[in-house]
Coordinates of C-alpha atoms in Angstrom, one line a residue:
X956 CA 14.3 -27.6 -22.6
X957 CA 11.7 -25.5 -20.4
X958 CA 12.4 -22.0 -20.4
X959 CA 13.1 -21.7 -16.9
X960 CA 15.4 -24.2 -16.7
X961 CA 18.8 -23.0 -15.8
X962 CA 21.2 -22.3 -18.3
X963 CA 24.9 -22.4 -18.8
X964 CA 27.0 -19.3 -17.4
X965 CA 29.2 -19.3 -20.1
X966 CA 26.5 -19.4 -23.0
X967 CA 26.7 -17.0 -25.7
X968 CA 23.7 -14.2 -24.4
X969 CA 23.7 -12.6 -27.8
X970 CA 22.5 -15.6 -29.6
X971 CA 18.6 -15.0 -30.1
X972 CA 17.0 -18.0 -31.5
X973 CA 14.6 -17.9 -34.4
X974 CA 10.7 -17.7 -33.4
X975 CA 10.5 -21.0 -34.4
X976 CA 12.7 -21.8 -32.0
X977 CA 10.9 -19.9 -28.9
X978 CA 9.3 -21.9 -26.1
X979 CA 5.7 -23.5 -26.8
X980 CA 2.9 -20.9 -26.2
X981 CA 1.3 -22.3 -23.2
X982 CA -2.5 -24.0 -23.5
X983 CA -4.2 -20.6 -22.4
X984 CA -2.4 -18.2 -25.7
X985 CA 0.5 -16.5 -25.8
X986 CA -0.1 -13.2 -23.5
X987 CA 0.5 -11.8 -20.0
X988 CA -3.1 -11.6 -20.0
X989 CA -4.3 -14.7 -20.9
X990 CA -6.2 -17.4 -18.9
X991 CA -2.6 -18.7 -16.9
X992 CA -1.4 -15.2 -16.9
X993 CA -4.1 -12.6 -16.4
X994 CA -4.8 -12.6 -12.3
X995 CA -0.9 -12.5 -11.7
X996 CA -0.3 -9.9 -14.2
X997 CA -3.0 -7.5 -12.9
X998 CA -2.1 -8.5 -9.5
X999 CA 1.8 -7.4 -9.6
X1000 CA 1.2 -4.2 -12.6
X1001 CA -1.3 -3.0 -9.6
X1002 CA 1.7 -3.0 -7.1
X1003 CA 4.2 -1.3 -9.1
X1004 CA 1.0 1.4 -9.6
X1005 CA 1.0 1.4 -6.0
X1006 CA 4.6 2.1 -5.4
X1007 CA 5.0 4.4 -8.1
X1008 CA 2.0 6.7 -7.1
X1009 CA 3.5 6.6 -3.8
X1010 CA 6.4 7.6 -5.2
X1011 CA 5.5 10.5 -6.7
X1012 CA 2.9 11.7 -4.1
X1013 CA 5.0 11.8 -1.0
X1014 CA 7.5 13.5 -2.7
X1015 CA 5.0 16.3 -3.2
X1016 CA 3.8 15.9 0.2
X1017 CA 7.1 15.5 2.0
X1018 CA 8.6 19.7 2.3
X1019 CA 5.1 20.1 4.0
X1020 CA 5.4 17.7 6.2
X1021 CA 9.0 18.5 7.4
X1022 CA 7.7 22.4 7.8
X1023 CA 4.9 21.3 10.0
X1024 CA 7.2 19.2 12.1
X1025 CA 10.0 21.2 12.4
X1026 CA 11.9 18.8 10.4
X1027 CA 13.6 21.0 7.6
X1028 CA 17.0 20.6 8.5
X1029 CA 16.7 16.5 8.6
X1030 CA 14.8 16.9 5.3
X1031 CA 17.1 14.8 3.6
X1032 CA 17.3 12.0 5.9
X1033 CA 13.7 11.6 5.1
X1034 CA 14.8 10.2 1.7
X1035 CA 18.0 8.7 2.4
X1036 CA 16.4 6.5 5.2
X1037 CA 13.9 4.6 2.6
X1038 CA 16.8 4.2 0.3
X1039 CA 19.1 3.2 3.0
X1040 CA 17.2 0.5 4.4
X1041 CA 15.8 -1.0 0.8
X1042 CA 19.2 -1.8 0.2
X1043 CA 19.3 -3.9 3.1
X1044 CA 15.8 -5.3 2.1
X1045 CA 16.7 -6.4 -1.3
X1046 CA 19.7 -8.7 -0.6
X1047 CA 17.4 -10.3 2.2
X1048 CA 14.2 -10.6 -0.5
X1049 CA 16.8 -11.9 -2.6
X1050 CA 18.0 -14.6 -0.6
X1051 CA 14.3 -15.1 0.8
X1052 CA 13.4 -15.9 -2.5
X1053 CA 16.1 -18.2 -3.9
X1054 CA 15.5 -20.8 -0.2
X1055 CA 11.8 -20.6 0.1
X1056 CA 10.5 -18.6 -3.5
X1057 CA 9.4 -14.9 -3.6
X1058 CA 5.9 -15.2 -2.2
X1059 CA 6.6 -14.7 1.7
X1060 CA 9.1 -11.6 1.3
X1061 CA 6.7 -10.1 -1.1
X1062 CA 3.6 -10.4 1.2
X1063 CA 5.9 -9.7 4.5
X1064 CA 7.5 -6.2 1.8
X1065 CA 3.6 -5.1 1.3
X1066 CA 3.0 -5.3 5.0
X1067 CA 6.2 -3.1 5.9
X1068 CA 5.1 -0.8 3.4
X1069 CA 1.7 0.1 4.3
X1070 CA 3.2 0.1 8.0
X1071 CA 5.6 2.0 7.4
X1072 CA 3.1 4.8 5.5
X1073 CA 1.0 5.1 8.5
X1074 CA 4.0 5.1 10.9
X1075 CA 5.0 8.3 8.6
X1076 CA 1.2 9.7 8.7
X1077 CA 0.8 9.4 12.2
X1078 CA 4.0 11.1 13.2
X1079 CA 3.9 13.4 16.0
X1080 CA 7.9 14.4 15.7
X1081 CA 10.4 14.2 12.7
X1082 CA 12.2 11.2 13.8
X1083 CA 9.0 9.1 14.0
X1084 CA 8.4 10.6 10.3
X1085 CA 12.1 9.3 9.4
X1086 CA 11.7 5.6 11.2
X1087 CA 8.1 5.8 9.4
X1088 CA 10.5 6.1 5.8
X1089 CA 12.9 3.4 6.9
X1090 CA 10.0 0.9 7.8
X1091 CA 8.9 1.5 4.4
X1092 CA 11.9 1.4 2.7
X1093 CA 12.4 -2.0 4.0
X1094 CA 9.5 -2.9 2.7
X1095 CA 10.0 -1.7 -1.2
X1096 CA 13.4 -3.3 -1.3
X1097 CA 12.1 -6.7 -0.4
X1098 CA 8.8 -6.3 -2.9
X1099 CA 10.7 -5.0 -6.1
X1100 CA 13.3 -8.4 -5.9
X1101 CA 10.1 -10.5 -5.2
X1102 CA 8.3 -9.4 -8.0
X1103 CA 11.7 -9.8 -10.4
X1104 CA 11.6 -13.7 -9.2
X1105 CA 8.1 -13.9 -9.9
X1106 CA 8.7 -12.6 -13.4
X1107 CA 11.3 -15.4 -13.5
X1108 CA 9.1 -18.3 -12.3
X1109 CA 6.0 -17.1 -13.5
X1110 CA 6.6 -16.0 -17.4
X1111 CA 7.8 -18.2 -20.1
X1112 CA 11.1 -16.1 -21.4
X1113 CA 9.3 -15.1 -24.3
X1114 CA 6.6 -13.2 -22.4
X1115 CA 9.3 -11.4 -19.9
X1116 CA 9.9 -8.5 -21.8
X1117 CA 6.2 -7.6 -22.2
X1118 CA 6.4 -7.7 -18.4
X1119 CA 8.8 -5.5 -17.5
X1120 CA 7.5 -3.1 -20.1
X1121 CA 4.2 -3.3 -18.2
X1122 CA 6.4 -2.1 -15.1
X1123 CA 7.6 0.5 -17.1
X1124 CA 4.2 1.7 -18.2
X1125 CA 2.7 1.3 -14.4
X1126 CA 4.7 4.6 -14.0
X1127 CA 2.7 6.7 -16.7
X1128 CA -0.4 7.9 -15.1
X1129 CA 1.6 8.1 -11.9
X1130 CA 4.2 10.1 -12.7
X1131 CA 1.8 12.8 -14.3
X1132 CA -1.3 11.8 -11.7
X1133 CA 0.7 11.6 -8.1
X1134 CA 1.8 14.5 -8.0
X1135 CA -1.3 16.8 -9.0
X1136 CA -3.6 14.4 -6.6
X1137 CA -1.2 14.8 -3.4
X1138 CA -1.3 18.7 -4.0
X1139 CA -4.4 19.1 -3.9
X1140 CA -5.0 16.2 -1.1
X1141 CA -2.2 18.5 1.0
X1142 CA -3.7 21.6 0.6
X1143 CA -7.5 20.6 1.4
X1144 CA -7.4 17.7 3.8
X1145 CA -3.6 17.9 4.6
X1146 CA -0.4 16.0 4.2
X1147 CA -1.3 13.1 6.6
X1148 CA -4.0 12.2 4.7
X1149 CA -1.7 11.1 1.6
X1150 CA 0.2 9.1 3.7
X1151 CA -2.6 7.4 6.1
X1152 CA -4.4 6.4 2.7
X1153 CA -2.4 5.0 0.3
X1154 CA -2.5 1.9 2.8
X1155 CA -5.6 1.3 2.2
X1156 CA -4.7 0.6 -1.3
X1157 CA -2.6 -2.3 -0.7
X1158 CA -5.3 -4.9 -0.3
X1159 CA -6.2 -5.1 -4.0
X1160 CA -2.7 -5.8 -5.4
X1161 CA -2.3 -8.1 -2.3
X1162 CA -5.7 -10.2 -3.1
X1163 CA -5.0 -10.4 -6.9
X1164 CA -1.1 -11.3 -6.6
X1165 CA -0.7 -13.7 -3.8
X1166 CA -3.0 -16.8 -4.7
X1167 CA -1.5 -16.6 -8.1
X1168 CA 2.3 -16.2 -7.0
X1169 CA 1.2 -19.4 -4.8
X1170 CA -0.1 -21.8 -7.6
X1171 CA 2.9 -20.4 -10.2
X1172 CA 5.6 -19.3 -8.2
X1173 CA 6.0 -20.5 -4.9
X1174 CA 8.4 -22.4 -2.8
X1175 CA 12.1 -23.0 -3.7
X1176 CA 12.8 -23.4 -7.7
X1177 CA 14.2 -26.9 -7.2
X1178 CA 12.1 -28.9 -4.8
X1179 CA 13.9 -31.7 -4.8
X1180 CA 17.7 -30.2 -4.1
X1181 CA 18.4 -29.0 -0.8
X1182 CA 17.0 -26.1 0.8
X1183 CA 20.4 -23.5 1.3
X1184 CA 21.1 -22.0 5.0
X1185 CA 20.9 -18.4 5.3
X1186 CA 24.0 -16.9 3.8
X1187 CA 25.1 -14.8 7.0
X1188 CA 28.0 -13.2 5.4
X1189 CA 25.8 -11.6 2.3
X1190 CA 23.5 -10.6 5.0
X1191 CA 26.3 -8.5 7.4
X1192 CA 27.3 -6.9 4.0
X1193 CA 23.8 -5.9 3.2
X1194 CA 23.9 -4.2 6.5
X1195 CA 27.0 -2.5 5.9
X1196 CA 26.5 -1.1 2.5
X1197 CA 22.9 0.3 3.8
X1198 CA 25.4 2.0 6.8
X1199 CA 28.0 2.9 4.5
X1200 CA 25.7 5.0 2.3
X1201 CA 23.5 6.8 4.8
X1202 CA 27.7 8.0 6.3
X1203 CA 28.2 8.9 2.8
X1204 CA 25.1 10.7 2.3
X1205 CA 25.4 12.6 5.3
X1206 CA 29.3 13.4 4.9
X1207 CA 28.1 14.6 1.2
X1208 CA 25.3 17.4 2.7
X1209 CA 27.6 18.3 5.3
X1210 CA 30.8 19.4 3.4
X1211 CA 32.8 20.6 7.0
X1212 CA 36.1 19.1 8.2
X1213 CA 34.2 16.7 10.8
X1214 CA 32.3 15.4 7.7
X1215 CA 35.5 13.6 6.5
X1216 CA 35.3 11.5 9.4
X1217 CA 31.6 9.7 8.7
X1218 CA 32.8 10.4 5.0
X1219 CA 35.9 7.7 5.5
X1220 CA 33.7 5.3 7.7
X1221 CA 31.5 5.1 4.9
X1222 CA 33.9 4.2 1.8
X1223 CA 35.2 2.0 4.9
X1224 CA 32.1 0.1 5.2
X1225 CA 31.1 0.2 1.7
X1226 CA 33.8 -1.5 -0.5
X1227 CA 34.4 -4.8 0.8
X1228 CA 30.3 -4.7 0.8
X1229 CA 30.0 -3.7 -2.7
X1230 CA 33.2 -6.6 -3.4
X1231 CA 30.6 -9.2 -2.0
X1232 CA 27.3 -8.1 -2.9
X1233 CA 28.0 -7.3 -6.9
X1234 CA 29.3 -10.4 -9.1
X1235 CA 32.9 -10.8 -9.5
X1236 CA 33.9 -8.3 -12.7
X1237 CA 31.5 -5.7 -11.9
X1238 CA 34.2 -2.8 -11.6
X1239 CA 36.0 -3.9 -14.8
X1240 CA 32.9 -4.3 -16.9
X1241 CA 33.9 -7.8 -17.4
X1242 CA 31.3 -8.9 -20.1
X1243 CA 27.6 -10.8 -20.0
X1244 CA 26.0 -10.6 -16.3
X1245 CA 28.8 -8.2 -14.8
X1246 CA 28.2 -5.5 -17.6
X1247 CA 24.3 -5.7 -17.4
X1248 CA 25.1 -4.9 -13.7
X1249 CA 27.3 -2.2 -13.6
X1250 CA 25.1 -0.5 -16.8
X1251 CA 22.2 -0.6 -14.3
X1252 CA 23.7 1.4 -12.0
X1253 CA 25.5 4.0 -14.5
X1254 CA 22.2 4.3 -16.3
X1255 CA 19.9 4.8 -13.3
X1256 CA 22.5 6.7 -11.2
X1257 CA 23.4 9.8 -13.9
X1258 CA 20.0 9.9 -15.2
X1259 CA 18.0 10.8 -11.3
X1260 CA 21.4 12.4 -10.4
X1261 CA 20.4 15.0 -12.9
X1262 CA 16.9 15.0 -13.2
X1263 CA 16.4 15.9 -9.3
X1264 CA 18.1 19.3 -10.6
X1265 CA 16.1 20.2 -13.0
X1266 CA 13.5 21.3 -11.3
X1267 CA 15.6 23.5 -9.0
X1268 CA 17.3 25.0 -12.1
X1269 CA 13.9 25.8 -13.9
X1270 CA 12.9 27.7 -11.0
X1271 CA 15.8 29.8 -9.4
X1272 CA 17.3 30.7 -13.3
X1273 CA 14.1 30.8 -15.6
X1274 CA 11.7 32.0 -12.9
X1275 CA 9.1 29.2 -13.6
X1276 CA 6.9 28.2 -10.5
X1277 CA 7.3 24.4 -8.5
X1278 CA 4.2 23.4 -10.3
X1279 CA 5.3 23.5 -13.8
X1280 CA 8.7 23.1 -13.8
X1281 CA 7.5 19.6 -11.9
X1282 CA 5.0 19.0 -15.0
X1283 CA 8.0 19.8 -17.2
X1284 CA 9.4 16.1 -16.6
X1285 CA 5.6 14.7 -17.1
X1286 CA 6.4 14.0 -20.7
X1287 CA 9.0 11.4 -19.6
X1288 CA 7.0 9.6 -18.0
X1289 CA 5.2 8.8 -21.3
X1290 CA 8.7 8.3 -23.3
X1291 CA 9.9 5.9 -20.7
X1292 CA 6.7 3.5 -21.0
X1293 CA 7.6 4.1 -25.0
X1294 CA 11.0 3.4 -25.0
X1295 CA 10.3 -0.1 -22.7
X1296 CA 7.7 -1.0 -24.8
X1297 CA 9.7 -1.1 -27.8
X1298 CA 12.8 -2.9 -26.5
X1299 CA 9.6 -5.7 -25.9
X1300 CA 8.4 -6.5 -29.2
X1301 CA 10.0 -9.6 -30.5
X1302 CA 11.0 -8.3 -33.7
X1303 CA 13.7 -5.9 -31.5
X1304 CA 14.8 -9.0 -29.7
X1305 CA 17.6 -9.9 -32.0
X1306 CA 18.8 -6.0 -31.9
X1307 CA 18.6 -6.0 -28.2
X1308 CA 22.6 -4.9 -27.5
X1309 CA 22.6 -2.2 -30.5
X1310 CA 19.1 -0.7 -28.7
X1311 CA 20.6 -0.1 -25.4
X1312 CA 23.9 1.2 -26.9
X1313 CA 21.3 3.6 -28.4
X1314 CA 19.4 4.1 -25.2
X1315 CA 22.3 5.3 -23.6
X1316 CA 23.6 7.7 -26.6
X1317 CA 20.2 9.7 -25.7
X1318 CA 20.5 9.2 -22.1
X1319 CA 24.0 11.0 -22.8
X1320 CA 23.0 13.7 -24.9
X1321 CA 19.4 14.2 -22.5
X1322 CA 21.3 14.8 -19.8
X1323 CA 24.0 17.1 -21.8
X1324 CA 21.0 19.3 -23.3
X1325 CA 19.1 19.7 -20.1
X1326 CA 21.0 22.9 -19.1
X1327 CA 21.3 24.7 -22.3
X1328 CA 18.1 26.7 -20.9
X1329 CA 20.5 28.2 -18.8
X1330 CA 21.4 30.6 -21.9
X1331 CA 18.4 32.6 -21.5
X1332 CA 18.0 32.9 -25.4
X1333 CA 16.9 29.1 -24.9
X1334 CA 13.3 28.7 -24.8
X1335 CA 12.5 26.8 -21.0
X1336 CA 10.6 23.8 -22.8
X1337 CA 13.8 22.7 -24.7
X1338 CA 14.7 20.6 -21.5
X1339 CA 11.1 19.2 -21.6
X1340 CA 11.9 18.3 -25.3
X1341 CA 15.9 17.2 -23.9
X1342 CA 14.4 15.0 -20.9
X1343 CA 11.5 13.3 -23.3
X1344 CA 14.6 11.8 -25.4
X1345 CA 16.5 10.9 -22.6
X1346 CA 13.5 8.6 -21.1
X1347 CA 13.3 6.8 -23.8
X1348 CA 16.5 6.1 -23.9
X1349 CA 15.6 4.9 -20.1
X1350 CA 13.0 2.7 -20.8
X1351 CA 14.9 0.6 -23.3
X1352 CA 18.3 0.7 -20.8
X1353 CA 16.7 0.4 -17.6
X1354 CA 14.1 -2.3 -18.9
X1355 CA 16.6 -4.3 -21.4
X1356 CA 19.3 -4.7 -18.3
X1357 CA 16.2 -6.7 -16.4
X1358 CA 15.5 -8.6 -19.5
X1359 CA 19.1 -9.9 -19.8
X1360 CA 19.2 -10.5 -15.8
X1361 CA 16.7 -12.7 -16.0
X1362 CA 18.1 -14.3 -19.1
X1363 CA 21.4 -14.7 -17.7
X1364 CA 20.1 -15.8 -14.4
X1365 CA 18.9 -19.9 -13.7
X1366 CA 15.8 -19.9 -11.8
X1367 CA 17.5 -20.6 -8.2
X1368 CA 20.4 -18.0 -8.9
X1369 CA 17.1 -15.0 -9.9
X1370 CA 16.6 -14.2 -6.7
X1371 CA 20.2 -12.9 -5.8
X1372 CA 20.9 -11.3 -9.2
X1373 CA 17.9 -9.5 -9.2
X1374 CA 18.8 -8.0 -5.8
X1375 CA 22.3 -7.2 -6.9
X1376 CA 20.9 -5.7 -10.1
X1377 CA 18.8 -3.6 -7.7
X1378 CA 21.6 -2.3 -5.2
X1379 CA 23.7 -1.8 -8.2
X1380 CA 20.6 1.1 -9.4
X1381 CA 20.0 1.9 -6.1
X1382 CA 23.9 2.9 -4.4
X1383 CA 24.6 4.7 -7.4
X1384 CA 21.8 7.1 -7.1
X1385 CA 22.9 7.8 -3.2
X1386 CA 26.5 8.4 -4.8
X1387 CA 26.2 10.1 -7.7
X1388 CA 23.5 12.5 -6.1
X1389 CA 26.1 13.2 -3.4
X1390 CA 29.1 13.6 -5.8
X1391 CA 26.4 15.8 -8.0
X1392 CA 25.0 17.6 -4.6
X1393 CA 28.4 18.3 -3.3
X1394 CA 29.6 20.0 -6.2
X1395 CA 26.4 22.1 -6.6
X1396 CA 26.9 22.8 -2.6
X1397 CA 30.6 23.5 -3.2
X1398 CA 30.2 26.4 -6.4
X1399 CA 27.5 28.6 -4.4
X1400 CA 24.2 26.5 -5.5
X1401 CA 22.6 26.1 -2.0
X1402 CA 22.3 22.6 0.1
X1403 CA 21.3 19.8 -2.4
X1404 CA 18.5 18.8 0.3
X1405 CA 17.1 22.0 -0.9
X1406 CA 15.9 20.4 -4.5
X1407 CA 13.0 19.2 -3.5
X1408 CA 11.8 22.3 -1.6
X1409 CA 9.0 24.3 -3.1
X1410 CA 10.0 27.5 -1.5
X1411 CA 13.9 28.0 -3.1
X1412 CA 15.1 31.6 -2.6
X1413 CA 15.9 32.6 -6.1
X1414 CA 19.5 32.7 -7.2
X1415 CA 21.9 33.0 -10.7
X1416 CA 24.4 29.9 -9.9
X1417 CA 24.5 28.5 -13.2
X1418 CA 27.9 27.1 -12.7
X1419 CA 26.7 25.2 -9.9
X1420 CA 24.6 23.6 -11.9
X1421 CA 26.9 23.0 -15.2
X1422 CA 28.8 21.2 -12.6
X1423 CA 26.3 18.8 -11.7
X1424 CA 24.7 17.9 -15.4
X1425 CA 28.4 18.0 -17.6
X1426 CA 29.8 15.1 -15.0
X1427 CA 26.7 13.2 -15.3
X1428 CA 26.3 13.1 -19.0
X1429 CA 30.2 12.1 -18.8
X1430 CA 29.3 9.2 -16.5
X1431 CA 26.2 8.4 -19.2
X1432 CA 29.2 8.2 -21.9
X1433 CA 30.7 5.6 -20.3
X1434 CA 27.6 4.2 -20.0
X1435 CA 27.7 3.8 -23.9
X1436 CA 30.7 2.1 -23.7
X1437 CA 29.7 -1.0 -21.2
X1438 CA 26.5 -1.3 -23.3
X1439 CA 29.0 -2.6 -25.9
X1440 CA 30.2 -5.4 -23.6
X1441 CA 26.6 -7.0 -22.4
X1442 CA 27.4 -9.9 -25.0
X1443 CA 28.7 -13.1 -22.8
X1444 CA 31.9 -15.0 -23.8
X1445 CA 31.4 -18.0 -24.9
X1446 CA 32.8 -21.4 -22.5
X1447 CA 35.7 -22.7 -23.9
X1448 CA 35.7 -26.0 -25.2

């Protein structure tokens, strides 16, 4: 049996055959860079650089830009309209790819996303700047669950892991890169210019990827069944959760009586949404697929919940300047690519559930460390130290819940558990960074739209900010707990 081939829902995920037992190595070798393999791999590894320096740049780029056009106080909405809208972009990608295979919403993502940069560079007011983010935003959502199904269609499930890991370590130079290169970019030639040019960029990965997602990955997974309609129903939820959490994200920044009001809409808008979108189970941890789900979003959402603090804490209560206290999360970067790479080797394969159990026991005690440095006796690089654990307990979470997607998932069915695996990571970073902002907002700690701010008025709230990494790590724990329950159940007889 191919390794594509679908498999049965109720089969035992756990069970890792013996490497005898693997799929044939195909003609070319064994790699993600050999002869079958090596255009596609360079071509998709080359976007995720692309969206990951993007990433990182613009967010060094972005309080400059809301200065010069008297933006500040719709700072946030810069953020929350790219997330807001990939939501929405990820449950169409995913659909996309299951009718007609990921190739078109991939190359129709990568448009949206260079337009969307320029729109954002060429931006005489803030709101232009805002629909800029949310024409880019649709774009990411609808490239990252392409690029999953391509990893579905295109890989033998051997070769999967080695792939994600390659995602993982796409962030590396990135991470410690993007942000140094956009400074300097903003202060000689001006923020513009790191928006305006990181289109340009897109034609490589596009050149590379596309004629090899056509020959390996194209069109529907099962030629001969029948192509499905459009599910319209998935599609008004899409639309309802992206709603529902921009409400939410707004009520959250607020915190006034007439928040409540957006605040209610939103929960309004966003259960029955998250009900449809998320397999059936999902809120109970129910285990197999519905566990690897809901430890997505746990993982992803605690861990950026607190790490968009740390920054802020580093410099109002140690004193240390934007520059290095950003540097002082560079070291993750390198952990994280680590940590993925080791949940890839096939000799881990058979401990896969005991290694994210672990991933999430430092994830846990990352985030619980973090503000020890509040005690000023604590030397400022022991949340360097803290946060290097903690992301490599992410790269072998975040990267092994992919793995066992994919696993779990036939081929036709990749396309729409990928992009619920992706709104599961995505709506719990918009919740938990509004539960975390709130109470940071609430005990004295300033606006949470503030963190990414390079000029914070110095303050002593370290209360605020105990309240924001104790609840997290707590949500991390329970984390630990749903890693145990990732095994399927086995079909009754």
């Amino acid at each position: 049996m191919s390794a594509l081939e679908p498999r049965d829902a109720g089969a035992d995920a756990d069970v890792v055959p013996a490497p005898a037992a693997l799929p044939p190595l195909p003609e070319g070798g064994g790699s993600v860079l050999d002869r079958a393999h090596r255009a596609l791999s360079i071509g998709i590894v080359s976007v995720v650089l692309l969206i990951a320096f993007e990433a990182t740049a613009v967010g060094t780029a972005m309080p400059v830009a809301a200065q010069e056009l008297d933006g500040v106080s719709l700072y946030a909405f810069a953020f929350s309209a790219y997330f807001t809208t990939s939501l929405f972009g990820m449950v169409l990608a995913g659909q996309w790819s299951d009718r007609s295979g990921p190739l078109a919403p991939l190359a129709v993502g990568m448009s949206c996303f260079a337009a969307g940069l320029l729109m954002s560079g060429t931006a005489a007011t803030m709101w232009l700047f805002i629909l800029g983010r949310a024409v880019q935003g649709l774009g990411g959502g609808l490239v990252i669950v392409a690029l999953y199904v391509v990893i579905s269609r295109a890989y033998e499930e051997h070769l999967r892991p080695a792939m994600i890991a390659a995602f993982a370590a796409g962030w590396v130079v990135p991470s410690v890169v993007g942000p140094l290169a956009s400074g300097t970019i903003t202060e000689q030639l001006g923020w513009r210019w790191v928006f305006v040019g990181i289109p340009v960029l897109v034609v490589f990965p596009l050149a590379l990827a596309l004629p090899a997602i056509r020959r390996t990955a194209s069109g529907p997974a099962d030629p001969t069944a029948p192509i499905p309609g459009w599910d319209r129903r998935r599609i008004r939820l899409a639309f309802a959760i992206s709603l529902g959490a921009g409400l939410l994200q707004y009520a959250g920044q607020e915190l006034g009586w007439l928040s409540l009001l957006p605040a209610a809409a939103g929960v309004a808008l966003l259960v029955p949404a998250i009900r449809g979108l998320l397999p059936r189970g999902t809120a109970r941890a129910a285990r197999g697929l519905p566990s690897v789900i809901l430890l997505r979003g746990i993982a992803a959402g605690s861990f950026i919940a607190a790490e968009s603090f740390i920054p802020l804490m580093l410099v109002t209560e140690r004193g240390l300047s934007p520059t290095l206290a950003g540097l002082s999360l560079a070291l993750g970067g390198v952990t994280w690519a680590l940590g993925s790479w080791v949940q890839s080797r096939p000799r881990t394969e058979p401990y896969r559930e005991p290694m994210v159990v672990g991933g999430m026991v430092l994830i846990a005690l990352g985030i619980l460390a973090a503000p020890s440095v509040l005690i000023d006796g604590v030397p400022a690089w022991v949340v360097a130290v803290a946060w290097a654990f903690g992301c490599f307990g992410m790269g072998i979470a975040i990267s092994s819940t992919s793995v066992l997607l994919l696993k779990l998932s036939p081929p036709e069915e990749a396309g729409t558990n990928s992009a619920a695996l992706q709104i599961s990571d995505g709506l719990s970073n918009v919740l938990l960074l509004v539960a975390g902002g709130a109470a940071f907002v609430a005990l004295g700690g300033g606006a949470a739209g503030n963190v990414a701010m390079a000029s914070v008025e110095p303050s002593s709230h370290p209360g605020a900010f105990v309240a924001v990494f104790l609840p997290m790590a707590a949500v991390a724990a329970v984390g630990v707990w749903v890693a145990t329950r990732l095994r399927a159940v086995p079909a009754e007889a």
